[in-house]
Coordinates of N, CA, C and O in Angstrom, one line a residue:
M2 N 0.8 -1.3 0.3 CA 0.4 -0.1 0.0 C 1.3 1.6 0.2 O 1.3 1.1 0.6
E3 N 0.7 1.8 -1.3 CA 1.2 3.4 -1.1 C -0.1 4.2 -0.6 O -0.9 4.4 -0.6
T4 N 1.2 5.7 0.6 CA 0.0 6.7 1.0 C 0.6 7.5 0.2 O 1.8 7.7 -0.3
N5 N 0.4 8.6 -0.3 CA 0.6 10.2 -1.2 C 0.6 11.2 -0.4 O 0.2 12.0 -0.1
I6 N 0.8 11.0 0.9 CA 1.1 12.1 2.1 C 2.8 12.6 1.9 O 3.3 11.9 1.9
Q7 N 2.0 13.9 1.0 CA 3.5 14.3 1.3 C 4.6 14.8 2.4 O 3.4 14.7 4.2
P8 N 4.8 15.0 3.0 CA 6.3 15.2 4.1 C 5.7 16.4 5.4 O 5.8 16.4 6.2
N9 N 5.6 17.5 4.5 CA 4.5 18.3 5.5 C 3.3 18.4 5.7 O 2.1 19.8 6.4
Q10 N 3.0 17.2 4.7 CA 1.0 17.2 4.8 C 0.6 16.4 6.2 O 1.6 16.0 6.7
S11 N -0.4 17.0 6.9 CA -0.9 15.7 7.7 C -2.5 15.7 7.3 O -3.0 16.5 6.7
N12 N -3.5 14.6 7.9 CA -4.1 14.4 7.9 C -5.5 14.9 9.3 O -6.7 14.9 8.7
V13 N -4.8 15.2 9.9 CA -5.5 16.4 10.4 C -6.0 17.2 10.8 O -5.2 18.3 10.3
S14 N -7.0 17.1 11.4 CA -7.8 18.7 10.3 C -8.2 20.2 11.7 O -8.2 18.8 12.2
V15 N -7.7 21.3 11.0 CA -7.7 22.2 12.2 C -8.6 22.6 12.1 O -9.2 23.6 11.4
P16 N -9.4 22.7 13.2 CA -10.5 24.1 13.1 C -10.1 25.4 12.9 O -8.8 26.0 13.9
D17 N -10.9 26.1 12.1 CA -10.9 27.8 12.4 C -11.1 28.6 13.7 O -12.3 27.8 13.4
P18 N -10.0 28.6 14.5 CA -10.6 29.5 15.8 C -11.6 31.5 15.3 O -12.2 31.2 16.6
S19 N -12.5 31.4 14.2 CA -13.4 32.5 13.9 C -14.5 31.9 14.4 O -15.3 33.1 14.6
N20 N -14.3 30.5 13.9 CA -15.9 29.9 14.3 C -16.4 29.7 15.9 O -17.6 29.6 16.5
F21 N -15.3 30.0 16.9 CA -16.0 29.7 18.1 C -16.1 30.8 18.9 O -15.9 32.0 18.4
E22 N -16.9 30.7 19.8 CA -17.4 31.9 21.0 C -16.5 32.9 20.7 O -15.8 32.6 21.7
S23 N -16.7 33.8 21.2 CA -15.7 35.3 22.2 C -15.2 34.4 23.4 O -14.4 35.4 24.1
N24 N -16.3 34.2 23.9 CA -16.4 34.1 25.7 C -16.5 32.5 26.3 O -16.7 31.9 27.1
A25 N -16.2 32.0 25.1 CA -15.5 30.3 25.5 C -14.6 30.4 26.7 O -13.8 31.0 26.9
S26 N -14.3 29.5 27.0 CA -13.4 28.8 28.7 C -12.5 28.9 28.3 O -12.1 27.7 27.2
S27 N -11.5 29.9 28.1 CA -9.8 29.1 28.2 C -9.2 29.3 29.6 O -9.3 29.7 30.2
P28 N -7.6 28.5 29.5 CA -6.7 28.8 31.0 C -7.2 30.0 31.6 O -6.6 30.7 32.1
D29 N -7.2 31.4 30.8 CA -7.2 32.4 31.2 C -8.5 33.1 31.4 O -8.1 34.0 32.3
T30 N -9.3 32.8 31.2 CA -11.0 33.2 31.0 C -11.5 31.6 32.5 O -11.4 31.4 31.8
Q31 N -12.2 33.1 33.1 CA -13.2 32.1 34.0 C -14.6 31.8 33.9 O -14.7 34.3 33.3
P32 N -16.2 31.8 34.3 CA -16.7 32.5 34.4 C -17.2 32.9 35.7 O -16.4 32.4 36.9
P33 N -17.8 34.1 35.8 CA -18.6 35.1 37.1 C -18.4 34.1 38.1 O -19.5 32.6 38.6
V34 N -18.1 34.5 38.9 CA -19.0 34.0 40.4 C -19.9 34.4 40.9 O -20.1 35.5 40.8
P35 N -20.4 32.7 41.2 CA -21.8 33.4 41.9 C -22.0 34.0 43.0 O -21.3 34.1 43.7
V36 N -23.0 35.1 43.4 CA -22.8 36.0 44.6 C -23.6 35.1 45.5 O -22.7 35.8 46.8
G37 N -23.9 34.2 45.7 CA -23.3 33.7 47.1 C -22.4 33.3 47.5 O -21.7 33.4 48.8
I38 N -21.4 32.3 46.3 CA -19.8 32.8 46.5 C -19.5 34.0 47.8 O -18.4 34.0 47.3
K39 N -19.7 34.8 46.6 CA -18.8 36.2 47.5 C -19.4 36.4 48.4 O -18.5 37.5 49.2
I40 N -20.9 36.0 48.7 CA -20.9 36.6 50.0 C -20.5 35.5 51.2 O -20.2 35.8 52.1
I41 N -20.3 34.5 50.7 CA -20.0 33.4 51.6 C -18.6 33.8 51.9 O -17.7 33.4 53.0
S42 N -18.0 33.8 50.9 CA -15.9 34.4 51.2 C -15.9 35.8 51.9 O -15.3 35.7 52.5
A43 N -16.8 37.0 51.9 CA -17.3 38.1 52.5 C -17.1 37.9 53.9 O -16.1 38.3 54.7
L44 N -18.0 36.6 53.9 CA -18.2 36.2 55.6 C -16.6 35.9 56.5 O -16.2 36.4 57.0
F45 N -16.3 34.5 55.2 CA -14.6 34.1 55.8 C -13.8 35.6 55.6 O -12.5 35.5 57.0
Y46 N -13.7 36.1 54.7 CA -12.6 38.0 55.2 C -13.0 38.1 56.6 O -12.5 38.7 57.1
L47 N -14.8 38.4 57.1 CA -14.9 38.6 57.9 C -14.5 38.6 58.9 O -13.4 38.4 60.0
V48 N -14.7 36.8 59.1 CA -14.0 36.1 59.9 C -12.6 36.1 60.2 O -11.9 35.6 61.1
S49 N -11.4 36.3 59.2 CA -9.8 36.2 59.0 C -10.4 37.6 60.0 O -9.5 37.3 60.4
V50 N -10.5 38.8 59.7 CA -10.2 40.1 60.3 C -10.3 39.9 62.2 O -10.2 40.4 62.7
F51 N -11.4 39.3 62.3 CA -11.7 38.9 63.9 C -10.7 38.7 64.5 O -10.3 38.1 65.3
L52 N -10.3 37.3 63.8 CA -9.3 35.8 64.0 C -8.2 37.0 63.9 O -7.4 36.4 65.5
I53 N -7.5 37.4 63.5 CA -6.6 38.1 63.6 C -5.9 39.0 64.6 O -5.0 39.0 65.4
F54 N -7.6 40.0 64.2 CA -7.0 40.5 65.7 C -7.4 40.6 67.2 O -6.4 40.4 68.0
A55 N -8.0 39.6 66.7 CA -8.0 38.3 68.7 C -6.9 37.7 69.0 O -6.6 37.5 70.0
G56 N -6.1 36.7 68.1 CA -4.8 36.7 67.9 C -3.6 37.8 68.5 O -3.0 37.5 69.4
I57 N -3.8 38.7 67.8 CA -3.2 39.8 68.4 C -3.4 40.2 69.7 O -2.5 40.5 70.3
M58 N -4.7 40.7 69.8 CA -4.6 40.9 71.1 C -4.5 40.0 72.3 O -3.9 40.7 73.5
L59 N -4.9 39.0 71.5 CA -4.6 37.7 73.0 C -2.8 37.7 73.3 O -2.5 37.6 74.3
T60 N -2.4 37.8 72.0 CA -0.5 38.2 72.0 C 0.1 39.2 73.0 O 0.9 38.4 73.8
F61 N -0.3 40.1 72.9 CA -0.1 41.0 74.0 C -0.6 40.9 74.4 O 0.0 41.8 75.9
F62 N -1.6 40.1 75.5 CA -2.2 40.7 76.7 C -1.4 39.5 77.4 O -0.7 39.8 78.7
I63 N -0.7 38.6 76.5 CA 0.4 37.7 77.0 C 1.5 37.9 77.6 O 1.8 38.0 78.5
I64 N 1.5 39.1 76.8 CA 3.0 39.7 76.1 C 3.1 40.6 77.9 O 4.4 41.4 78.8
W65 N 2.3 41.5 77.7 CA 1.8 42.3 78.5 C 1.7 41.9 80.4 O 2.4 42.4 81.5
S66 N 1.1 40.8 80.6 CA 1.1 40.5 82.0 C 2.3 39.6 82.7 O 2.1 39.9 83.8
L67 N 3.1 38.5 80.9 CA 3.8 38.9 81.9 C 5.4 40.1 82.0 O 6.3 40.2 83.0
S68 N 5.3 41.0 81.6 CA 6.6 42.0 81.7 C 4.8 43.4 82.8 O 6.1 43.7 83.1
S69 N 4.1 42.5 83.2 CA 3.9 43.4 84.8 C 3.8 42.0 85.3 O 3.3 42.8 87.1
G70 N 4.4 41.8 85.1 CA 4.7 40.4 87.0 C 3.3 40.0 87.3 O 3.6 38.8 87.8
L71 N 2.8 40.3 86.5 CA 1.4 39.0 86.7 C 2.5 37.7 86.1 O 1.0 36.4 86.6
D72 N 3.1 37.1 85.7 CA 3.6 35.7 85.8 C 2.5 34.6 84.7 O 1.6 33.9 84.8
G73 N 2.3 35.1 83.6 CA 1.5 34.5 82.5 C 0.0 34.9 82.7 O -0.3 35.4 83.1
L74 N -0.1 33.9 82.9 CA -2.2 34.5 83.1 C -1.7 33.9 84.7 O -3.5 32.7 85.0
G75 N -1.2 33.5 85.3 CA -1.0 32.4 87.2 C -2.2 33.0 87.5 O -2.7 32.2 88.6
W76 N -2.5 34.1 87.8 CA -3.5 34.2 88.3 C -5.0 33.7 87.5 O -6.2 34.2 88.3
F77 N -5.1 32.9 86.8 CA -6.4 32.6 86.3 C -6.2 30.9 86.5 O -6.8 29.9 86.3
G78 N -5.2 30.7 87.0 CA -5.4 29.1 88.1 C -3.6 28.6 86.8 O -3.4 27.5 87.1
F79 N -3.4 29.0 86.1 CA -2.0 28.6 84.6 C -1.0 29.0 84.9 O -1.1 30.5 85.5
N80 N -0.4 28.4 84.7 CA 1.2 28.9 84.5 C 2.3 29.4 83.8 O 2.8 28.3 83.8
F81 N 1.1 29.8 83.0 CA 2.6 30.0 81.1 C 3.8 30.8 81.3 O 3.3 31.9 82.0
G82 N 5.2 29.7 80.5 CA 6.0 31.0 80.1 C 5.2 31.6 78.4 O 4.6 31.2 78.2
F83 N 6.8 32.2 78.8 CA 6.7 33.8 77.0 C 6.1 32.4 76.1 O 5.3 32.4 75.0
N84 N 6.5 31.6 76.4 CA 7.6 30.7 74.6 C 5.8 29.6 74.3 O 5.0 29.8 73.6
I85 N 5.7 29.5 75.9 CA 4.2 28.4 75.8 C 3.0 29.2 75.5 O 1.5 29.5 75.3
G86 N 3.4 30.7 76.7 CA 2.0 31.4 76.2 C 1.4 32.0 75.1 O 0.4 33.0 75.2
V87 N 2.3 32.6 74.6 CA 2.4 33.5 73.1 C 1.3 32.2 72.2 O 0.4 32.9 70.8
I88 N 1.3 31.1 72.5 CA 1.3 30.3 71.2 C -0.3 29.8 70.9 O -0.5 29.9 69.7
P89 N -1.4 30.3 72.0 CA -2.4 30.4 71.6 C -2.9 31.6 70.6 O -3.6 31.1 69.9
G90 N -2.2 32.6 71.1 CA -2.5 34.0 69.9 C -1.7 33.6 68.7 O -2.7 33.9 67.7
I91 N -0.4 32.7 68.2 CA -0.7 32.9 67.1 C -0.6 32.0 66.8 O -0.9 31.6 65.3
L92 N -1.3 31.1 67.4 CA -2.1 29.4 66.6 C -3.6 30.1 65.8 O -4.5 30.2 65.0
T93 N -4.4 31.6 66.7 CA -5.7 32.5 67.2 C -5.2 32.7 65.0 O -6.0 32.7 64.3
I94 N -4.1 33.7 64.9 CA -3.2 34.4 63.8 C -3.5 33.6 62.7 O -3.8 33.9 61.7
A95 N -2.8 32.7 62.6 CA -2.3 31.5 62.0 C -3.9 30.8 60.7 O -4.3 31.2 60.3
W96 N -5.2 31.2 62.3 CA -6.5 30.3 61.7 C -6.9 31.8 61.2 O -7.6 31.4 60.4
G97 N -7.0 32.9 60.5 CA -7.4 33.6 60.9 C -7.1 34.0 59.5 O -7.5 34.4 57.9
G98 N -5.4 34.1 59.0 CA -4.4 33.8 57.7 C -5.2 32.8 57.6 O -5.7 32.9 55.8
L99 N -5.6 31.5 58.0 CA -6.4 29.9 57.2 C -7.3 31.1 56.4 O -8.2 30.1 54.9
H100 N -8.6 31.9 57.5 CA -9.4 32.0 56.4 C -9.3 33.5 54.9 O -10.4 33.0 54.6
F101 N -8.5 33.6 55.2 CA -8.1 34.9 54.6 C -8.4 34.0 53.7 O -8.5 34.3 52.4
I102 N -7.4 32.8 53.2 CA -6.4 32.8 52.2 C -7.7 32.1 51.9 O -8.3 31.8 50.1
A103 N -8.5 31.4 52.5 CA -10.3 30.7 52.5 C -11.0 31.4 51.1 O -11.2 31.3 50.1
G104 N -10.6 32.7 51.6 CA -11.9 34.1 50.5 C -11.5 34.2 50.2 O -12.1 34.8 49.2
R105 N -10.1 34.4 50.0 CA -9.4 34.8 48.5 C -9.5 33.8 47.8 O -10.3 34.0 46.5
G106 N -9.9 32.9 48.1 CA -9.5 31.7 46.6 C -11.5 31.4 46.0 O -12.0 30.9 45.6
L107 N -12.4 31.5 47.2 CA -13.4 32.0 47.1 C -14.6 33.4 46.3 O -14.6 32.8 45.8
W108 N -13.2 34.0 46.6 CA -13.7 35.4 45.7 C -12.9 35.2 44.2 O -14.2 35.8 43.0
T109 N -12.0 35.0 44.2 CA -11.4 34.9 42.9 C -12.3 33.3 42.4 O -11.7 33.2 40.7
G110 N -13.0 32.7 42.5 CA -12.9 32.2 42.4 C -12.2 30.2 42.0 O -12.6 29.6 41.0
K111 N -11.9 30.1 42.6 CA -10.4 29.1 42.7 C -11.2 28.1 43.0 O -11.9 27.4 44.2
E112 N -10.8 26.8 42.7 CA -11.6 25.6 43.1 C -10.7 24.6 44.5 O -11.5 24.7 45.4
W113 N -9.6 25.5 44.2 CA -8.5 24.9 45.9 C -9.3 25.9 47.0 O -9.6 25.2 48.4
G114 N -10.0 27.1 46.6 CA -10.6 28.3 47.6 C -12.0 26.7 48.4 O -12.4 26.8 49.8
Q115 N -12.5 26.7 47.0 CA -13.9 25.8 47.8 C -13.6 24.4 48.2 O -14.3 24.4 49.5
V116 N -12.2 23.9 48.1 CA -12.3 22.7 48.9 C -12.3 23.5 50.3 O -12.2 23.0 52.0
L117 N -11.1 24.3 50.0 CA -10.8 25.2 51.3 C -11.4 25.5 52.6 O -11.5 24.9 53.7
A118 N -12.5 25.8 52.1 CA -14.2 27.1 52.5 C -14.5 25.3 53.4 O -15.8 25.2 54.3
I119 N -14.7 24.5 52.6 CA -15.9 23.2 52.9 C -15.1 22.3 54.0 O -15.7 21.6 54.7
T120 N -13.1 22.8 53.4 CA -12.5 21.7 55.0 C -12.6 22.7 56.1 O -13.2 21.9 57.3
M121 N -12.5 23.6 55.8 CA -12.1 24.6 57.4 C -14.3 24.1 57.8 O -14.2 24.7 59.6
S122 N -15.4 24.1 57.2 CA -16.7 24.5 57.9 C -16.5 22.7 58.6 O -18.0 22.6 59.2
G123 N -16.1 22.2 57.7 CA -16.7 20.7 58.6 C -15.9 20.4 59.4 O -16.2 19.7 60.3
L124 N -14.1 21.1 59.7 CA -14.4 21.4 61.0 C -15.2 22.1 62.5 O -14.9 21.5 62.9
Y125 N -15.5 22.6 61.4 CA -16.3 23.8 62.2 C -18.0 23.0 63.0 O -18.6 22.9 63.6
I126 N -18.3 22.2 61.8 CA -19.6 21.6 62.0 C -18.9 20.1 62.9 O -19.6 20.2 64.0
A127 N -17.3 19.5 63.0 CA -17.2 18.8 64.0 C -17.9 19.5 65.2 O -18.1 18.6 66.3
K128 N -17.1 20.6 65.3 CA -16.7 20.9 66.3 C -18.1 21.6 67.4 O -18.4 21.4 68.2
G129 N -19.3 22.2 66.2 CA -20.7 22.4 67.2 C -20.8 20.7 67.4 O -22.1 20.8 68.1
I130 N -21.0 19.5 66.7 CA -21.3 18.7 67.2 C -20.5 18.1 69.1 O -21.2 17.8 69.6
I131 N -19.8 18.4 68.3 CA -19.0 18.1 70.2 C -19.4 19.2 70.9 O -19.8 18.7 72.1
D132 N -19.8 20.8 70.9 CA -19.9 21.4 71.1 C -21.3 21.0 72.1 O -22.0 21.4 73.5
L133 N -22.4 21.0 70.7 CA -23.8 19.7 71.4 C -24.0 19.1 72.2 O -24.4 18.5 73.2
V134 N -23.1 17.9 72.0 CA -22.7 16.5 72.6 C -22.3 17.3 74.8 O -23.0 16.6 75.4
M135 N -21.1 17.8 73.9 CA -20.3 18.1 75.5 C -21.4 18.9 76.6 O -21.4 18.7 77.4
F136 N -21.7 20.0 75.7 CA -22.5 21.2 76.6 C -23.4 21.2 77.1 O -24.9 21.9 77.4
G137 N -24.4 20.4 75.8 CA -25.7 20.2 75.9 C -27.0 20.9 75.1 O -27.9 21.1 75.5
G138 N -25.7 22.3 74.9 CA -26.7 22.9 73.4 C -27.2 23.6 74.3 O -28.2 23.7 74.0
V139 N -26.9 24.0 75.1 CA -27.9 25.0 76.2 C -27.2 26.8 76.0 O -28.6 27.3 76.1
N140 N -26.8 26.8 74.8 CA -26.5 28.0 74.2 C -26.9 27.9 72.6 O -26.1 27.6 72.2
L141 N -27.2 29.1 73.0 CA -28.3 29.8 71.3 C -27.5 30.1 70.7 O -27.4 30.3 69.2
F142 N -26.2 30.7 70.7 CA -25.2 30.7 69.8 C -24.5 29.7 68.9 O -24.0 29.9 67.9
I143 N -24.6 28.0 69.4 CA -24.3 27.1 68.7 C -24.7 26.4 67.9 O -24.4 26.7 67.6
Y144 N -25.9 26.8 68.5 CA -27.3 26.5 67.0 C -26.9 27.4 66.0 O -27.4 26.3 64.8
I145 N -26.6 28.5 66.5 CA -26.4 29.8 64.7 C -25.5 29.0 64.3 O -25.3 29.7 63.2
F146 N -24.6 29.3 64.8 CA -23.3 28.7 64.5 C -22.7 27.9 63.7 O -22.1 27.1 62.3
F147 N -23.7 26.9 64.5 CA -23.6 25.1 64.0 C -24.9 25.0 62.2 O -24.6 24.1 61.5
A148 N -25.7 26.2 63.1 CA -26.9 25.9 61.2 C -25.8 26.7 60.6 O -26.3 26.9 59.1
L149 N -24.9 27.9 60.7 CA -24.7 28.8 59.7 C -22.9 27.9 58.5 O -22.9 27.6 57.3
N150 N -22.6 26.8 59.5 CA -21.7 26.1 58.9 C -21.8 24.6 58.2 O -21.3 24.4 57.2
L151 N -23.7 24.5 58.5 CA -23.9 23.2 58.3 C -24.5 24.0 57.0 O -24.3 23.6 55.8
A152 N -24.4 25.6 56.3 CA -25.0 25.7 55.5 C -23.9 26.4 54.5 O -23.9 25.7 53.3
I153 N -23.4 26.5 54.9 CA -22.5 26.6 53.8 C -21.8 25.3 53.0 O -20.9 25.2 52.2

């Protein structure tokens, strides 16, 4: 069998790019992010600001209490040194930063932002279940917090 294909020719047909729609998805363009996702993203931003502020205040409180001679939080029944005393504040700041990253991912419509937000909400749901079981659900805030995370 002989083929009549010249070295520079191929049997592959290439579609004409002018026939495609102008708003077709490409790696550079993404469909617009729905308003509901933008609202959830704004909530993640709001929580991140609150957590970062709370973490900074907690860290400064620990440092202030150590420098004032209060021996850490010894008057609360704990005797933390400086090294272990600032860890809750730093972890709170880091958790707030993670909320900011999730909010940014949701706002820009990235898939990793959705995965991160769902994972974090799942952790909050698990915490809510533990709170309801251990504390008997006596606090209305626990129910509201649980319902919000379940909705996300």
